[in-house]
């Protein structure tokens, strides 16, 4: 991996806006020129190799997973008849993950998708169509992919307030469920704080009321199984009917790769449509063309790491998270919650000030608005060295933007 340089942040570009001087050339441009342009662009993008990215849930993927992804770049699982090899790998991936996340031995299913957004949308889509109901009970910590899904599916949110540790409150969930509830959502590793909802209690409530419970473990799914004493969150718990887990986050597959697992395979019947001119009479899910590369990459990541590899990775990133936590405390920073997974957030009155100052010096950190806080995701590309560097720069940033302790 080449080390990439980066300059000061550029002024934000409007997404989708194009330069009026760019037109499709009449003739092919020389390959050398094309490649130079691509090289110029690729070095502008941030790279994980120097361990300075702390605001992203993506990371440097496993080399074997990248190789696998490249080998399947031109295959399209959207037409499974042409891709029996990918279809078999997808079944094996789903089978391994159902085993890891304690799915039932018979009748369960799942798909490799493009990421957490598609998995969460698909779960709510199935729940809505199967129930003909129009409300979803979800914690205030739910990722914004749910806001998109609710909008697209025309579902009404019933927001559940969080406890002091940033977790959904089971009693509030119970109160919010009604005869209009299509699904309940719980999060295992929330985007902002890494909080894990009390899925066991929420699952019992959901089962008792006869509504499906979808667990978003997009981030936590490849960490929590290996943390001693971590709360339960998966299909082994009563009431949990579906689960999102993202290989392209802590799973070490390249982007894009998400997985949706379902307790009952027939749940997908409500979102299947006829596809008479394809090799299969029915197609399930949102996308038509599907990247076989995501399946191959996930397969390769799972088999290259195994339980031992993921366990070691979870232990290492948690150790680095604690190092950052202790260092932050030494600078007078107070964590918003004690970290459960490899995410830590510190109260700060002006996180954007710190974020911008750090960005100008080549460090990517992120922030939260409520409560006002600096946020760090300690991904596998972080190292002891990069955490020490981060703390050094953070100390300097805090001289300019002091932290005020919470009263
Ligand atoms: N569920 C949870 C708990 C998530 O944290 C995320 C994404 C999703 C679902 C959606 O997953 P996809 O983005 O794969 O569809 N969390 C990250 C976030 O919003 C994704 C991300 C990462 C976005 C890096 C931007 C970025 O620079 O922070």
Short mmCIF file of N, CA, C and O in Angstrom, two decimals, residues 4-70:
data_model
loop_
_atom_site.label_atom_id
_atom_site.label_comp_id
_atom_site.label_asym_id
_atom_site.label_seq_id
_atom_site.Cartn_x
_atom_site.Cartn_y
_atom_site.Cartn_z
N UNK A 4 -0.16 7.75 1.19
CA UNK A 4 -0.70 8.86 0.41
C UNK A 4 -0.52 10.16 1.16
O UNK A 4 -0.56 10.20 2.38
N UNK A 5 -0.28 11.19 0.43
CA UNK A 5 -0.13 12.50 1.05
C UNK A 5 -1.46 13.22 0.95
O UNK A 5 -2.31 12.88 0.15
N UNK A 6 -1.63 14.18 1.75
CA UNK A 6 -2.85 14.98 1.64
C UNK A 6 -2.55 16.40 2.05
O UNK A 6 -1.70 16.65 2.88
N UNK A 7 -3.24 17.32 1.45
CA UNK A 7 -3.02 18.72 1.79
C UNK A 7 -4.08 19.19 2.74
O UNK A 7 -4.77 18.40 3.37
N UNK A 8 -4.19 20.48 2.85
CA UNK A 8 -5.24 21.06 3.70
C UNK A 8 -6.58 20.70 3.09
O UNK A 8 -6.69 20.46 1.88
N UNK A 9 -7.63 20.62 3.90
CA UNK A 9 -8.93 20.26 3.35
C UNK A 9 -9.38 21.25 2.29
O UNK A 9 -9.13 22.45 2.41
N UNK A 10 -10.00 20.72 1.27
CA UNK A 10 -10.45 21.60 0.18
C UNK A 10 -11.83 22.13 0.52
O UNK A 10 -12.51 21.59 1.38
N UNK A 11 -12.21 23.20 -0.18
CA UNK A 11 -13.55 23.72 0.07
C UNK A 11 -14.54 22.65 -0.36
O UNK A 11 -14.33 21.95 -1.36
N UNK A 12 -15.64 22.50 0.41
CA UNK A 12 -16.56 21.40 0.10
C UNK A 12 -17.15 21.54 -1.30
O UNK A 12 -17.49 22.63 -1.72
N UNK A 13 -17.21 20.41 -2.00
CA UNK A 13 -17.83 20.44 -3.33
C UNK A 13 -19.29 20.05 -3.20
O UNK A 13 -19.64 19.24 -2.34
N UNK A 14 -20.09 20.57 -4.09
CA UNK A 14 -21.50 20.18 -4.09
C UNK A 14 -21.59 18.83 -4.78
O UNK A 14 -21.10 18.66 -5.90
N UNK A 15 -22.17 17.85 -4.06
CA UNK A 15 -22.28 16.52 -4.64
C UNK A 15 -23.14 16.55 -5.90
O UNK A 15 -24.21 17.16 -5.90
N UNK A 16 -22.66 15.91 -6.94
CA UNK A 16 -23.46 15.83 -8.15
C UNK A 16 -23.23 17.00 -9.09
O UNK A 16 -23.63 16.96 -10.24
N UNK A 17 -22.57 18.08 -8.59
CA UNK A 17 -22.30 19.21 -9.46
C UNK A 17 -21.11 18.85 -10.36
O UNK A 17 -20.20 18.17 -9.93
N UNK A 18 -21.14 19.28 -11.61
CA UNK A 18 -20.04 18.97 -12.51
C UNK A 18 -19.45 20.24 -13.09
O UNK A 18 -20.13 21.26 -13.20
N UNK A 19 -18.17 20.12 -13.42
CA UNK A 19 -17.53 21.26 -14.05
C UNK A 19 -18.07 21.40 -15.48
O UNK A 19 -18.08 20.42 -16.23
N UNK A 20 -18.50 22.61 -15.90
CA UNK A 20 -19.05 22.76 -17.24
C UNK A 20 -18.01 22.57 -18.34
O UNK A 20 -18.35 22.44 -19.50
N UNK A 21 -16.71 22.54 -17.94
CA UNK A 21 -15.69 22.38 -18.97
C UNK A 21 -15.46 20.91 -19.32
O UNK A 21 -14.75 20.60 -20.26
N UNK A 22 -16.04 20.00 -18.55
CA UNK A 22 -15.79 18.57 -18.79
C UNK A 22 -16.80 18.00 -19.76
O UNK A 22 -18.00 18.04 -19.52
N UNK A 23 -16.31 17.49 -20.85
CA UNK A 23 -17.22 16.82 -21.80
C UNK A 23 -16.63 15.46 -22.15
O UNK A 23 -15.42 15.25 -22.01
N UNK A 24 -17.46 14.58 -22.60
CA UNK A 24 -16.98 13.26 -23.03
C UNK A 24 -16.13 13.45 -24.28
O UNK A 24 -16.59 14.04 -25.26
N UNK A 25 -14.86 12.99 -24.26
CA UNK A 25 -14.01 13.23 -25.44
C UNK A 25 -14.52 12.43 -26.66
O UNK A 25 -15.11 11.37 -26.49
N UNK A 26 -14.29 12.98 -27.84
CA UNK A 26 -14.69 12.26 -29.06
C UNK A 26 -13.88 10.98 -29.21
O UNK A 26 -14.40 9.94 -29.58
N UNK A 27 -12.57 11.09 -28.93
CA UNK A 27 -11.68 9.93 -29.11
C UNK A 27 -11.16 9.48 -27.75
O UNK A 27 -11.11 10.29 -26.82
N UNK A 28 -10.72 8.24 -27.67
CA UNK A 28 -10.13 7.77 -26.42
C UNK A 28 -8.92 8.63 -26.06
O UNK A 28 -8.16 9.01 -26.95
N UNK A 29 -8.77 8.96 -24.77
CA UNK A 29 -7.56 9.69 -24.40
C UNK A 29 -6.44 8.68 -24.18
O UNK A 29 -6.71 7.50 -23.90
N UNK A 30 -5.19 9.08 -24.34
CA UNK A 30 -4.08 8.12 -24.16
C UNK A 30 -4.14 7.47 -22.79
O UNK A 30 -4.42 8.14 -21.79
N UNK A 31 -3.90 6.17 -22.75
CA UNK A 31 -4.00 5.42 -21.49
C UNK A 31 -3.09 6.01 -20.42
O UNK A 31 -3.47 6.09 -19.25
N UNK A 32 -1.89 6.44 -20.82
CA UNK A 32 -0.96 6.98 -19.82
C UNK A 32 -1.57 8.22 -19.15
O UNK A 32 -1.46 8.41 -17.94
N UNK A 33 -2.23 9.05 -19.97
CA UNK A 33 -2.84 10.27 -19.41
C UNK A 33 -4.01 9.91 -18.48
O UNK A 33 -4.16 10.46 -17.39
N UNK A 34 -4.81 8.95 -18.93
CA UNK A 34 -5.94 8.49 -18.10
C UNK A 34 -5.43 7.99 -16.75
O UNK A 34 -5.93 8.38 -15.70
N UNK A 35 -4.41 7.16 -16.81
CA UNK A 35 -3.89 6.60 -15.56
C UNK A 35 -3.30 7.67 -14.66
O UNK A 35 -3.41 7.60 -13.45
N UNK A 36 -2.67 8.68 -15.29
CA UNK A 36 -2.11 9.76 -14.46
C UNK A 36 -3.24 10.49 -13.72
O UNK A 36 -3.16 10.78 -12.55
N UNK A 37 -4.33 10.75 -14.46
CA UNK A 37 -5.46 11.44 -13.83
C UNK A 37 -6.02 10.64 -12.67
O UNK A 37 -6.39 11.17 -11.63
N UNK A 38 -6.10 9.32 -12.88
CA UNK A 38 -6.62 8.46 -11.80
C UNK A 38 -5.67 8.47 -10.60
O UNK A 38 -6.11 8.53 -9.46
N UNK A 39 -4.39 8.41 -10.90
CA UNK A 39 -3.40 8.43 -9.79
C UNK A 39 -3.52 9.74 -9.01
O UNK A 39 -3.47 9.75 -7.78
N UNK A 40 -3.68 10.83 -9.75
CA UNK A 40 -3.81 12.13 -9.07
C UNK A 40 -5.02 12.15 -8.14
O UNK A 40 -4.99 12.71 -7.06
N UNK A 41 -6.08 11.52 -8.61
CA UNK A 41 -7.31 11.50 -7.79
C UNK A 41 -7.17 10.56 -6.60
O UNK A 41 -7.58 10.88 -5.49
N UNK A 42 -6.54 9.42 -6.84
CA UNK A 42 -6.49 8.41 -5.77
C UNK A 42 -5.63 8.90 -4.61
O UNK A 42 -5.92 8.62 -3.45
N UNK A 43 -4.60 9.68 -4.89
CA UNK A 43 -3.78 10.17 -3.78
C UNK A 43 -4.47 11.31 -3.01
O UNK A 43 -4.06 11.64 -1.91
N UNK A 44 -5.49 11.90 -3.62
CA UNK A 44 -6.26 12.90 -2.87
C UNK A 44 -7.12 12.25 -1.80
O UNK A 44 -7.45 12.86 -0.80
N UNK A 45 -7.54 11.02 -2.07
CA UNK A 45 -8.40 10.32 -1.10
C UNK A 45 -7.58 9.91 0.12
O UNK A 45 -6.41 9.58 0.00
N UNK A 46 -8.25 9.92 1.26
CA UNK A 46 -7.57 9.49 2.48
C UNK A 46 -7.32 7.99 2.41
O UNK A 46 -8.08 7.25 1.79
N UNK A 47 -6.27 7.58 3.10
CA UNK A 47 -5.85 6.20 3.08
C UNK A 47 -5.71 5.72 4.53
O UNK A 47 -5.37 6.49 5.40
N UNK A 48 -5.99 4.45 4.76
CA UNK A 48 -5.99 3.95 6.14
C UNK A 48 -4.58 3.64 6.67
O UNK A 48 -4.40 3.44 7.87
N UNK A 49 -3.59 3.57 5.74
CA UNK A 49 -2.32 2.93 6.12
C UNK A 49 -1.57 3.65 7.24
O UNK A 49 -0.82 3.01 7.96
N UNK A 50 -1.72 4.98 7.38
CA UNK A 50 -0.95 5.63 8.44
C UNK A 50 -1.71 5.73 9.76
O UNK A 50 -1.25 6.34 10.72
N UNK A 51 -2.90 5.11 9.80
CA UNK A 51 -3.61 5.00 11.08
C UNK A 51 -4.17 6.31 11.60
O UNK A 51 -4.43 6.43 12.79
N UNK A 52 -4.37 7.29 10.73
CA UNK A 52 -4.82 8.60 11.22
C UNK A 52 -6.32 8.84 11.04
O UNK A 52 -6.81 9.94 11.25
N UNK A 53 -7.04 7.82 10.60
CA UNK A 53 -8.50 7.98 10.41
C UNK A 53 -9.22 7.43 11.63
O UNK A 53 -9.17 6.23 11.91
N UNK A 54 -9.90 8.32 12.37
CA UNK A 54 -10.64 7.92 13.56
C UNK A 54 -12.12 8.32 13.46
O UNK A 54 -12.83 8.29 14.46
N UNK A 55 -12.56 8.71 12.26
CA UNK A 55 -13.95 9.13 12.12
C UNK A 55 -14.71 8.23 11.17
O UNK A 55 -15.81 8.56 10.74
N UNK A 56 -14.16 7.06 10.85
CA UNK A 56 -14.79 6.18 9.87
C UNK A 56 -14.96 4.79 10.47
O UNK A 56 -14.19 4.35 11.31
N UNK A 57 -16.00 4.10 10.00
CA UNK A 57 -16.20 2.71 10.42
C UNK A 57 -15.64 1.73 9.39
O UNK A 57 -15.82 0.53 9.52
N UNK A 58 -15.02 2.30 8.35
CA UNK A 58 -14.37 1.42 7.37
C UNK A 58 -12.90 1.31 7.73
O UNK A 58 -12.38 2.10 8.52
N UNK A 59 -12.22 0.33 7.15
CA UNK A 59 -10.80 0.15 7.48
C UNK A 59 -10.08 -0.50 6.32
O UNK A 59 -10.70 -0.83 5.29
N UNK A 60 -8.77 -0.68 6.49
CA UNK A 60 -7.97 -1.37 5.50
C UNK A 60 -8.43 -2.83 5.43
O UNK A 60 -8.32 -3.54 6.43
N UNK A 61 -8.98 -3.27 4.31
CA UNK A 61 -9.47 -4.65 4.28
C UNK A 61 -8.33 -5.66 4.25
O UNK A 61 -7.19 -5.31 3.93
N UNK A 62 -8.67 -6.89 4.53
CA UNK A 62 -7.70 -7.99 4.49
C UNK A 62 -7.23 -8.18 3.04
O UNK A 62 -8.07 -8.26 2.14
N UNK A 63 -5.92 -8.31 2.79
CA UNK A 63 -5.45 -8.48 1.40
C UNK A 63 -6.13 -9.65 0.69
O UNK A 63 -6.48 -9.55 -0.49
N UNK A 64 -6.38 -10.75 1.40
CA UNK A 64 -7.00 -11.92 0.78
C UNK A 64 -8.43 -11.59 0.33
O UNK A 64 -8.91 -12.10 -0.69
N UNK A 65 -9.11 -10.74 1.10
CA UNK A 65 -10.48 -10.35 0.75
C UNK A 65 -10.47 -9.44 -0.48
O UNK A 65 -11.37 -9.50 -1.33
N UNK A 66 -9.45 -8.60 -0.59
CA UNK A 66 -9.33 -7.73 -1.78
C UNK A 66 -9.08 -8.59 -3.01
O UNK A 66 -9.68 -8.39 -4.07
N UNK A 67 -8.21 -9.57 -2.87
CA UNK A 67 -7.91 -10.48 -3.99
C UNK A 67 -9.19 -11.21 -4.43
O UNK A 67 -9.49 -11.31 -5.62
N UNK A 68 -9.94 -11.68 -3.46
CA UNK A 68 -11.19 -12.40 -3.77
C UNK A 68 -12.17 -11.48 -4.47
O UNK A 68 -12.82 -11.87 -5.45
N UNK A 69 -12.27 -10.26 -3.99
CA UNK A 69 -13.18 -9.29 -4.58
C UNK A 69 -12.83 -9.04 -6.05
O UNK A 69 -13.69 -9.05 -6.94
N UNK A 70 -11.52 -8.88 -6.32
CA UNK A 70 -11.07 -8.63 -7.70
C UNK A 70 -11.41 -9.81 -8.62
O UNK A 70 -11.79 -9.61 -9.77
#
